[in-house]
GROMACS .gro file of C-alpha atoms in nm:
model
  438
    1UNK     CA    1  -4.037  -5.001   5.025
    2UNK     CA    2  -3.914  -4.653   4.958
    3UNK     CA    3  -3.961  -4.428   5.254
    4UNK     CA    4  -3.774  -4.129   5.126
    5UNK     CA    5  -3.736  -3.984   4.783
    6UNK     CA    6  -3.778  -3.627   4.666
    7UNK     CA    7  -3.959  -3.469   4.376
    8UNK     CA    8  -3.649  -3.296   4.241
    9UNK     CA    9  -3.451  -3.622   4.227
   10UNK     CA   10  -3.673  -3.834   4.000
   11UNK     CA   11  -3.832  -4.122   4.185
   12UNK     CA   12  -3.841  -4.297   4.849
   13UNK     CA   13  -3.653  -3.990   4.353
   14UNK     CA   14  -3.859  -3.895   4.660
   15UNK     CA   15  -3.664  -4.059   5.148
   16UNK     CA   16  -4.039  -3.903   4.805
   17UNK     CA   17  -3.794  -4.001   5.166
   18UNK     CA   18  -3.870  -4.032   5.214
   19UNK     CA   19  -3.944  -3.835   5.383
   20UNK     CA   20  -3.965  -3.612   5.317
   21UNK     CA   21  -4.320  -3.502   5.298
   22UNK     CA   22  -4.556  -3.545   5.585
   23UNK     CA   23  -4.931  -3.567   5.617
   24UNK     CA   24  -5.138  -3.250   5.630
   25UNK     CA   25  -5.444  -3.121   5.813
   26UNK     CA   26  -5.679  -3.216   5.526
   27UNK     CA   27  -5.536  -3.564   5.558
   28UNK     CA   28  -5.606  -3.573   5.930
   29UNK     CA   29  -5.962  -3.460   5.865
   30UNK     CA   30  -6.015  -3.720   5.595
   31UNK     CA   31  -5.875  -3.992   5.817
   32UNK     CA   32  -6.100  -3.889   6.103
   33UNK     CA   33  -6.404  -3.913   5.879
   34UNK     CA   34  -6.347  -4.275   5.787
   35UNK     CA   35  -6.273  -4.446   6.115
   36UNK     CA   36  -6.597  -4.640   6.118
   37UNK     CA   37  -6.575  -4.765   5.760
   38UNK     CA   38  -6.604  -5.136   5.693
   39UNK     CA   39  -6.456  -5.301   5.388
   40UNK     CA   40  -6.719  -5.432   5.151
   41UNK     CA   41  -6.683  -5.761   4.971
   42UNK     CA   42  -6.594  -6.117   5.053
   43UNK     CA   43  -6.320  -6.207   5.301
   44UNK     CA   44  -6.216  -6.463   5.038
   45UNK     CA   45  -6.135  -6.206   4.770
   46UNK     CA   46  -5.787  -6.083   4.667
   47UNK     CA   47  -5.565  -5.927   4.929
   48UNK     CA   48  -5.561  -5.554   4.848
   49UNK     CA   49  -5.217  -5.397   4.901
   50UNK     CA   50  -5.145  -5.029   4.843
   51UNK     CA   51  -4.797  -4.881   4.811
   52UNK     CA   52  -4.624  -4.573   4.676
   53UNK     CA   53  -4.453  -4.631   4.346
   54UNK     CA   54  -4.402  -4.490   3.999
   55UNK     CA   55  -4.367  -4.715   3.693
   56UNK     CA   56  -4.016  -4.826   3.790
   57UNK     CA   57  -4.115  -4.902   4.146
   58UNK     CA   58  -4.432  -5.079   4.035
   59UNK     CA   59  -4.222  -5.316   3.828
   60UNK     CA   60  -4.014  -5.409   4.134
   61UNK     CA   61  -4.315  -5.437   4.362
   62UNK     CA   62  -4.508  -5.648   4.112
   63UNK     CA   63  -4.215  -5.887   4.099
   64UNK     CA   64  -4.204  -5.894   4.480
   65UNK     CA   65  -4.573  -5.975   4.518
   66UNK     CA   66  -4.554  -6.230   4.237
   67UNK     CA   67  -4.284  -6.403   4.440
   68UNK     CA   68  -4.515  -6.398   4.742
   69UNK     CA   69  -4.793  -6.559   4.540
   70UNK     CA   70  -4.557  -6.832   4.423
   71UNK     CA   71  -4.478  -6.902   4.787
   72UNK     CA   72  -4.848  -6.880   4.883
   73UNK     CA   73  -5.051  -6.979   4.576
   74UNK     CA   74  -5.370  -6.986   4.783
   75UNK     CA   75  -5.352  -6.609   4.844
   76UNK     CA   76  -5.423  -6.379   4.552
   77UNK     CA   77  -5.271  -6.033   4.581
   78UNK     CA   78  -5.407  -5.721   4.415
   79UNK     CA   79  -5.122  -5.474   4.456
   80UNK     CA   80  -5.175  -5.114   4.355
   81UNK     CA   81  -4.899  -4.859   4.321
   82UNK     CA   82  -4.978  -4.489   4.352
   83UNK     CA   83  -4.731  -4.257   4.185
   84UNK     CA   84  -4.698  -3.956   4.414
   85UNK     CA   85  -4.468  -3.657   4.442
   86UNK     CA   86  -4.398  -3.730   4.807
   87UNK     CA   87  -4.534  -3.913   5.109
   88UNK     CA   88  -4.772  -3.632   5.200
   89UNK     CA   89  -4.938  -3.655   4.858
   90UNK     CA   90  -4.951  -4.033   4.882
   91UNK     CA   91  -5.107  -4.025   5.228
   92UNK     CA   92  -5.366  -3.768   5.119
   93UNK     CA   93  -5.460  -3.984   4.821
   94UNK     CA   94  -5.488  -4.291   5.041
   95UNK     CA   95  -5.705  -4.106   5.292
   96UNK     CA   96  -5.937  -3.988   5.014
   97UNK     CA   97  -5.975  -4.343   4.888
   98UNK     CA   98  -6.043  -4.473   5.238
   99UNK     CA   99  -6.300  -4.199   5.297
  100UNK     CA  100  -6.468  -4.313   4.976
  101UNK     CA  101  -6.488  -4.671   5.097
  102UNK     CA  102  -6.185  -4.813   4.913
  103UNK     CA  103  -6.004  -4.953   5.214
  104UNK     CA  104  -5.696  -5.166   5.141
  105UNK     CA  105  -5.601  -5.460   5.360
  106UNK     CA  106  -5.235  -5.357   5.383
  107UNK     CA  107  -5.083  -5.019   5.306
  108UNK     CA  108  -4.722  -4.907   5.296
  109UNK     CA  109  -4.670  -4.623   5.545
  110UNK     CA  110  -4.341  -4.436   5.564
  111UNK     CA  111  -4.210  -4.278   5.883
  112UNK     CA  112  -4.382  -3.949   5.802
  113UNK     CA  113  -4.729  -4.100   5.823
  114UNK     CA  114  -4.696  -4.370   6.087
  115UNK     CA  115  -4.783  -4.170   6.397
  116UNK     CA  116  -5.070  -3.993   6.223
  117UNK     CA  117  -5.224  -4.312   6.084
  118UNK     CA  118  -5.192  -4.489   6.419
  119UNK     CA  119  -5.348  -4.196   6.606
  120UNK     CA  120  -5.660  -4.211   6.388
  121UNK     CA  121  -5.747  -4.568   6.484
  122UNK     CA  122  -5.714  -4.703   6.130
  123UNK     CA  123  -5.475  -4.987   6.207
  124UNK     CA  124  -5.524  -5.328   6.362
  125UNK     CA  125  -5.297  -5.393   6.664
  126UNK     CA  126  -5.046  -5.662   6.570
  127UNK     CA  127  -4.955  -5.773   6.924
  128UNK     CA  128  -5.171  -6.088   6.921
  129UNK     CA  129  -5.030  -6.196   6.584
  130UNK     CA  130  -4.675  -6.132   6.704
  131UNK     CA  131  -4.735  -6.334   7.021
  132UNK     CA  132  -4.875  -6.622   6.819
  133UNK     CA  133  -4.575  -6.628   6.582
  134UNK     CA  134  -4.318  -6.517   6.838
  135UNK     CA  135  -4.035  -6.740   6.710
  136UNK     CA  136  -4.072  -6.614   6.354
  137UNK     CA  137  -4.089  -6.248   6.457
  138UNK     CA  138  -3.800  -6.283   6.702
  139UNK     CA  139  -3.587  -6.442   6.430
  140UNK     CA  140  -3.657  -6.143   6.208
  141UNK     CA  141  -3.571  -5.883   6.469
  142UNK     CA  142  -3.256  -6.071   6.564
  143UNK     CA  143  -3.133  -5.980   6.215
  144UNK     CA  144  -3.250  -5.617   6.233
  145UNK     CA  145  -3.075  -5.324   6.398
  146UNK     CA  146  -3.247  -5.294   6.739
  147UNK     CA  147  -3.294  -4.921   6.690
  148UNK     CA  148  -3.530  -4.984   6.400
  149UNK     CA  149  -3.763  -5.188   6.621
  150UNK     CA  150  -3.735  -4.939   6.906
  151UNK     CA  151  -3.812  -4.643   6.679
  152UNK     CA  152  -4.112  -4.818   6.526
  153UNK     CA  153  -4.255  -4.884   6.871
  154UNK     CA  154  -4.176  -4.534   6.997
  155UNK     CA  155  -4.285  -4.325   6.701
  156UNK     CA  156  -4.539  -4.553   6.531
  157UNK     CA  157  -4.780  -4.581   6.821
  158UNK     CA  158  -4.973  -4.348   7.046
  159UNK     CA  159  -5.108  -4.608   7.289
  160UNK     CA  160  -4.830  -4.863   7.344
  161UNK     CA  161  -4.970  -5.114   7.095
  162UNK     CA  162  -4.779  -5.240   6.792
  163UNK     CA  163  -4.921  -5.135   6.455
  164UNK     CA  164  -4.632  -5.174   6.211
  165UNK     CA  165  -4.374  -5.428   6.107
  166UNK     CA  166  -4.071  -5.221   6.002
  167UNK     CA  167  -3.942  -5.286   5.653
  168UNK     CA  168  -3.663  -5.134   5.447
  169UNK     CA  169  -3.513  -4.800   5.542
  170UNK     CA  170  -3.309  -4.517   5.396
  171UNK     CA  171  -3.021  -4.312   5.533
  172UNK     CA  172  -2.834  -4.018   5.380
  173UNK     CA  173  -2.493  -4.051   5.213
  174UNK     CA  174  -2.303  -3.879   4.933
  175UNK     CA  175  -2.263  -4.026   4.585
  176UNK     CA  176  -1.930  -3.901   4.448
  177UNK     CA  177  -1.832  -3.880   4.080
  178UNK     CA  178  -1.477  -4.011   4.092
  179UNK     CA  179  -1.393  -3.876   3.745
  180UNK     CA  180  -1.463  -3.520   3.861
  181UNK     CA  181  -1.242  -3.567   4.166
  182UNK     CA  182  -0.966  -3.722   3.953
  183UNK     CA  183  -0.982  -3.440   3.699
  184UNK     CA  184  -0.946  -3.187   3.981
  185UNK     CA  185  -0.667  -3.380   4.150
  186UNK     CA  186  -0.869  -3.404   4.471
  187UNK     CA  187  -0.866  -3.720   4.680
  188UNK     CA  188  -1.184  -3.868   4.817
  189UNK     CA  189  -1.177  -3.937   5.192
  190UNK     CA  190  -1.071  -4.282   5.305
  191UNK     CA  191  -1.282  -4.263   5.619
  192UNK     CA  192  -1.458  -3.934   5.678
  193UNK     CA  193  -1.414  -3.572   5.590
  194UNK     CA  194  -1.497  -3.255   5.776
  195UNK     CA  195  -1.720  -2.975   5.652
  196UNK     CA  196  -1.415  -2.758   5.597
  197UNK     CA  197  -1.237  -3.029   5.398
  198UNK     CA  198  -1.552  -3.076   5.191
  199UNK     CA  199  -1.566  -2.704   5.116
  200UNK     CA  200  -1.196  -2.692   5.024
  201UNK     CA  201  -1.245  -2.986   4.788
  202UNK     CA  202  -1.534  -2.800   4.626
  203UNK     CA  203  -1.330  -2.487   4.575
  204UNK     CA  204  -1.054  -2.684   4.402
  205UNK     CA  205  -1.303  -2.874   4.188
  206UNK     CA  206  -1.478  -2.553   4.084
  207UNK     CA  207  -1.152  -2.382   3.993
  208UNK     CA  208  -1.003  -2.675   3.800
  209UNK     CA  209  -1.309  -2.831   3.632
  210UNK     CA  210  -1.595  -2.580   3.664
  211UNK     CA  211  -1.816  -2.849   3.820
  212UNK     CA  212  -2.047  -2.776   4.110
  213UNK     CA  213  -1.971  -2.951   4.438
  214UNK     CA  214  -2.328  -3.040   4.543
  215UNK     CA  215  -2.683  -2.926   4.464
  216UNK     CA  216  -2.818  -2.758   4.778
  217UNK     CA  217  -3.184  -2.688   4.841
  218UNK     CA  218  -3.467  -2.667   5.091
  219UNK     CA  219  -3.766  -2.860   4.957
  220UNK     CA  220  -3.656  -3.212   5.055
  221UNK     CA  221  -3.554  -3.201   5.423
  222UNK     CA  222  -3.436  -3.563   5.430
  223UNK     CA  223  -3.137  -3.469   5.210
  224UNK     CA  224  -3.143  -3.088   5.191
  225UNK     CA  225  -3.160  -3.008   5.562
  226UNK     CA  226  -3.138  -3.295   5.808
  227UNK     CA  227  -2.786  -3.426   5.726
  228UNK     CA  228  -2.635  -3.081   5.784
  229UNK     CA  229  -2.816  -3.043   6.115
  230UNK     CA  230  -2.744  -3.393   6.240
  231UNK     CA  231  -2.372  -3.384   6.155
  232UNK     CA  232  -2.354  -3.077   6.377
  233UNK     CA  233  -2.548  -3.224   6.669
  234UNK     CA  234  -2.867  -3.033   6.583
  235UNK     CA  235  -3.217  -3.113   6.460
  236UNK     CA  236  -3.550  -2.949   6.387
  237UNK     CA  237  -3.728  -3.104   6.688
  238UNK     CA  238  -3.630  -3.271   7.013
  239UNK     CA  239  -3.638  -3.650   7.049
  240UNK     CA  240  -4.000  -3.648   7.167
  241UNK     CA  241  -4.108  -3.437   6.868
  242UNK     CA  242  -4.288  -3.196   7.100
  243UNK     CA  243  -4.049  -2.899   7.101
  244UNK     CA  244  -3.875  -2.709   6.824
  245UNK     CA  245  -3.494  -2.694   6.832
  246UNK     CA  246  -3.450  -2.534   6.491
  247UNK     CA  247  -3.294  -2.211   6.622
  248UNK     CA  248  -3.017  -2.366   6.831
  249UNK     CA  249  -2.664  -2.234   6.787
  250UNK     CA  250  -2.569  -2.562   6.619
  251UNK     CA  251  -2.858  -2.532   6.372
  252UNK     CA  252  -2.763  -2.172   6.292
  253UNK     CA  253  -2.405  -2.282   6.236
  254UNK     CA  254  -2.521  -2.556   5.996
  255UNK     CA  255  -2.739  -2.322   5.791
  256UNK     CA  256  -2.460  -2.062   5.783
  257UNK     CA  257  -2.220  -2.322   5.644
  258UNK     CA  258  -2.466  -2.428   5.373
  259UNK     CA  259  -2.529  -2.065   5.282
  260UNK     CA  260  -2.153  -2.019   5.251
  261UNK     CA  261  -2.129  -2.305   5.001
  262UNK     CA  262  -2.395  -2.134   4.790
  263UNK     CA  263  -2.228  -1.794   4.823
  264UNK     CA  264  -1.900  -1.954   4.709
  265UNK     CA  265  -2.070  -2.074   4.390
  266UNK     CA  266  -2.028  -2.441   4.484
  267UNK     CA  267  -2.396  -2.517   4.427
  268UNK     CA  268  -2.647  -2.413   4.162
  269UNK     CA  269  -2.889  -2.158   4.301
  270UNK     CA  270  -3.153  -2.333   4.510
  271UNK     CA  271  -3.512  -2.334   4.395
  272UNK     CA  272  -3.465  -2.358   4.021
  273UNK     CA  273  -3.496  -2.653   3.786
  274UNK     CA  274  -3.174  -2.852   3.796
  275UNK     CA  275  -3.121  -3.199   3.653
  276UNK     CA  276  -2.890  -3.324   3.924
  277UNK     CA  277  -2.849  -3.679   3.794
  278UNK     CA  278  -2.800  -3.559   3.438
  279UNK     CA  279  -2.532  -3.312   3.545
  280UNK     CA  280  -2.376  -3.580   3.766
  281UNK     CA  281  -2.351  -3.806   3.462
  282UNK     CA  282  -2.205  -3.522   3.252
  283UNK     CA  283  -1.926  -3.460   3.507
  284UNK     CA  284  -2.069  -3.117   3.587
  285UNK     CA  285  -2.148  -3.218   3.945
  286UNK     CA  286  -1.909  -3.376   4.195
  287UNK     CA  287  -2.143  -3.513   4.462
  288UNK     CA  288  -2.509  -3.594   4.505
  289UNK     CA  289  -2.689  -3.659   4.833
  290UNK     CA  290  -2.933  -3.944   4.863
  291UNK     CA  291  -3.025  -4.278   5.011
  292UNK     CA  292  -3.036  -4.604   4.820
  293UNK     CA  293  -3.253  -4.469   4.537
  294UNK     CA  294  -2.982  -4.295   4.326
  295UNK     CA  295  -2.825  -4.638   4.276
  296UNK     CA  296  -3.099  -4.721   4.025
  297UNK     CA  297  -3.003  -4.422   3.810
  298UNK     CA  298  -2.633  -4.497   3.850
  299UNK     CA  299  -2.705  -4.842   3.707
  300UNK     CA  300  -2.927  -4.704   3.432
  301UNK     CA  301  -2.661  -4.455   3.326
  302UNK     CA  302  -2.387  -4.720   3.348
  303UNK     CA  303  -2.193  -4.512   3.599
  304UNK     CA  304  -2.100  -4.786   3.847
  305UNK     CA  305  -1.731  -4.765   3.755
  306UNK     CA  306  -1.714  -4.391   3.824
  307UNK     CA  307  -1.922  -4.347   4.137
  308UNK     CA  308  -1.829  -4.405   4.499
  309UNK     CA  309  -2.042  -4.363   4.811
  310UNK     CA  310  -1.904  -4.193   5.123
  311UNK     CA  311  -2.064  -4.083   5.448
  312UNK     CA  312  -2.180  -3.723   5.489
  313UNK     CA  313  -1.906  -3.475   5.588
  314UNK     CA  314  -1.904  -3.403   5.959
  315UNK     CA  315  -1.855  -3.112   6.194
  316UNK     CA  316  -1.961  -3.222   6.542
  317UNK     CA  317  -1.984  -3.590   6.443
  318UNK     CA  318  -2.154  -3.846   6.222
  319UNK     CA  319  -2.525  -3.803   6.164
  320UNK     CA  320  -2.795  -3.914   5.923
  321UNK     CA  321  -3.173  -3.903   5.907
  322UNK     CA  322  -3.341  -4.243   5.899
  323UNK     CA  323  -3.678  -4.315   5.741
  324UNK     CA  324  -3.833  -4.659   5.714
  325UNK     CA  325  -4.135  -4.841   5.579
  326UNK     CA  326  -4.404  -4.963   5.814
  327UNK     CA  327  -4.640  -5.240   5.708
  328UNK     CA  328  -4.973  -5.243   5.899
  329UNK     CA  329  -5.302  -5.425   5.864
  330UNK     CA  330  -5.607  -5.203   5.827
  331UNK     CA  331  -5.859  -5.247   6.108
  332UNK     CA  332  -6.143  -5.259   5.856
  333UNK     CA  333  -5.983  -5.543   5.659
  334UNK     CA  334  -6.180  -5.866   5.632
  335UNK     CA  335  -5.870  -6.056   5.530
  336UNK     CA  336  -5.650  -6.007   5.835
  337UNK     CA  337  -5.510  -6.360   5.839
  338UNK     CA  338  -5.405  -6.331   5.476
  339UNK     CA  339  -5.261  -5.989   5.549
  340UNK     CA  340  -5.058  -6.125   5.839
  341UNK     CA  341  -4.928  -6.403   5.613
  342UNK     CA  342  -4.802  -6.134   5.376
  343UNK     CA  343  -4.636  -5.943   5.660
  344UNK     CA  344  -4.461  -6.256   5.785
  345UNK     CA  345  -4.337  -6.326   5.433
  346UNK     CA  346  -4.206  -5.970   5.401
  347UNK     CA  347  -4.002  -6.041   5.715
  348UNK     CA  348  -3.841  -6.346   5.554
  349UNK     CA  349  -3.489  -6.351   5.422
  350UNK     CA  350  -3.632  -6.473   5.092
  351UNK     CA  351  -3.835  -6.154   5.046
  352UNK     CA  352  -3.549  -5.930   5.156
  353UNK     CA  353  -3.305  -6.089   4.912
  354UNK     CA  354  -3.558  -6.086   4.631
  355UNK     CA  355  -3.637  -5.716   4.669
  356UNK     CA  356  -3.270  -5.622   4.700
  357UNK     CA  357  -3.187  -5.799   4.374
  358UNK     CA  358  -3.488  -5.672   4.176
  359UNK     CA  359  -3.419  -5.303   4.215
  360UNK     CA  360  -3.543  -5.207   4.559
  361UNK     CA  361  -3.468  -4.849   4.659
  362UNK     CA  362  -3.427  -4.903   5.031
  363UNK     CA  363  -3.174  -5.071   5.255
  364UNK     CA  364  -3.302  -5.415   5.360
  365UNK     CA  365  -3.396  -5.423   5.727
  366UNK     CA  366  -3.217  -5.755   5.763
  367UNK     CA  367  -2.849  -5.683   5.836
  368UNK     CA  368  -2.745  -6.015   5.684
  369UNK     CA  369  -2.887  -5.902   5.349
  370UNK     CA  370  -2.779  -5.537   5.367
  371UNK     CA  371  -2.417  -5.643   5.412
  372UNK     CA  372  -2.414  -5.919   5.149
  373UNK     CA  373  -2.400  -5.964   4.773
  374UNK     CA  374  -2.771  -5.921   4.693
  375UNK     CA  375  -2.750  -5.561   4.816
  376UNK     CA  376  -2.388  -5.475   4.738
  377UNK     CA  377  -2.353  -5.629   4.392
  378UNK     CA  378  -2.427  -5.394   4.103
  379UNK     CA  379  -2.401  -5.102   4.344
  380UNK     CA  380  -2.143  -4.825   4.380
  381UNK     CA  381  -1.840  -4.906   4.596
  382UNK     CA  382  -1.897  -4.780   4.946
  383UNK     CA  383  -2.263  -4.886   4.957
  384UNK     CA  384  -2.184  -5.035   5.298
  385UNK     CA  385  -2.211  -4.677   5.426
  386UNK     CA  386  -2.591  -4.693   5.389
  387UNK     CA  387  -2.657  -4.967   5.649
  388UNK     CA  388  -2.372  -4.836   5.863
  389UNK     CA  389  -2.547  -4.497   5.888
  390UNK     CA  390  -2.844  -4.646   6.072
  391UNK     CA  391  -2.613  -4.717   6.366
  392UNK     CA  392  -2.562  -4.344   6.422
  393UNK     CA  393  -2.880  -4.219   6.256
  394UNK     CA  394  -3.180  -4.029   6.390
  395UNK     CA  395  -3.544  -4.082   6.286
  396UNK     CA  396  -3.669  -3.808   6.055
  397UNK     CA  397  -3.894  -3.597   6.283
  398UNK     CA  398  -4.254  -3.678   6.189
  399UNK     CA  399  -4.515  -3.547   6.436
  400UNK     CA  400  -4.886  -3.572   6.367
  401UNK     CA  401  -4.906  -3.224   6.212
  402UNK     CA  402  -4.611  -3.311   5.997
  403UNK     CA  403  -4.718  -3.130   5.684
  404UNK     CA  404  -4.733  -2.795   5.860
  405UNK     CA  405  -4.411  -2.870   6.046
  406UNK     CA  406  -4.233  -2.946   5.721
  407UNK     CA  407  -4.361  -2.625   5.564
  408UNK     CA  408  -4.225  -2.422   5.856
  409UNK     CA  409  -3.890  -2.600   5.837
  410UNK     CA  410  -3.845  -2.572   5.460
  411UNK     CA  411  -3.952  -2.208   5.447
  412UNK     CA  412  -3.720  -2.121   5.735
  413UNK     CA  413  -3.425  -2.300   5.575
  414UNK     CA  414  -3.500  -2.138   5.240
  415UNK     CA  415  -3.493  -1.791   5.392
  416UNK     CA  416  -3.172  -1.872   5.579
  417UNK     CA  417  -2.967  -2.013   5.291
  418UNK     CA  418  -3.092  -1.777   5.020
  419UNK     CA  419  -3.039  -1.464   5.228
  420UNK     CA  420  -3.396  -1.331   5.232
  421UNK     CA  421  -3.354  -1.308   5.610
  422UNK     CA  422  -3.056  -1.340   5.842
  423UNK     CA  423  -2.977  -1.703   5.919
  424UNK     CA  424  -3.058  -1.670   6.286
  425UNK     CA  425  -3.366  -1.459   6.223
  426UNK     CA  426  -3.502  -1.708   5.968
  427UNK     CA  427  -3.455  -2.007   6.194
  428UNK     CA  428  -3.594  -1.827   6.500
  429UNK     CA  429  -3.907  -1.731   6.307
  430UNK     CA  430  -3.946  -2.090   6.186
  431UNK     CA  431  -3.895  -2.223   6.536
  432UNK     CA  432  -4.167  -1.997   6.669
  433UNK     CA  433  -4.404  -2.142   6.410
  434UNK     CA  434  -4.303  -2.493   6.520
  435UNK     CA  435  -4.393  -2.407   6.877
  436UNK     CA  436  -4.749  -2.333   6.772
  437UNK     CA  437  -4.780  -2.663   6.587
  438UNK     CA  438  -4.648  -2.904   6.850
   0.00000   0.00000   0.00000
């Protein structure tokens, strides 16, 4: 349940994003080659579940699936976590396994892979199951922001059928080191701050403490790029994901602002090795962008008493990317009833509370859990900003050729903020590339 984390923030630290990476052409080819595969083995064997997770995540997921087996002792679960740099790598690994005949019954699919997987005919339509258990499903969605259901239906299907039950999600906020702000004599915002106020705070912090304001980059669009675009009313693609909007005046303004922060020395130079969480802990960094996942490191480093979460600074208005887990049943599965039982349990309040308290790195889809103690306890003050951001958020653009789209976006942003091309020229060139991919 970690749709967005990046490689440079140790791991969904991938909105991984979570997000951040999308599936590639080799993935599409591999998926196409395995559409007719049937799962070998008995329909009475263990339920095979595949998810993205490193050692830390595997510990949390193992606990989650153990809880499911306690609730359903007749269903044995064989859960496998794949440690991957990002969602593109994960999806490519999954596709290779499927092409080789290792087809799971249920697989975790983040936003970046949902449309692609659905378009390849790999997933079982869930509409009949939903109709059969309408009361249970309706009770779940009554506790979920309606946008999450709408986005799953809009972007996770190419034929009007339902293929995914949406799970936890991530949004983008800023983790602030309150000691750095106190040492600089700079107040954190009580509600929101503007880009200009953010920059002024950074200049004062740099002058008085020597700390960087924020690590800026280009390789993880969920945090590096999308929040700046969306808080200025811009994006990389239009809402239908069929036209590039990366060279709009608002996008150029956003990239110009980010470049200015770098030119002012308020960020380490993008592209190099930088231990953001380590420097954050050492009071050498004032803020750190992320979703829910940095909370795990804040706990590990015992920083809860000196970290506060605030929403992203704004120019045109509030904005945040949103990425979420989708849980499908593979069409080739011979254990579909067991798989549906797992999906219905994942929709339960019990599962949501359990995952939130055992170290989950996403915001629970259930609002009643995301705004209550299981999620907010042992978390930085201001964690309410994470579920609040979904109310004004925008799905991370994830078209079928997402890997190539992400490459065009990240390379264009890199050229713009590092000065290897003019900002407008870099984004116009990237937008032309997008036009050929959509």
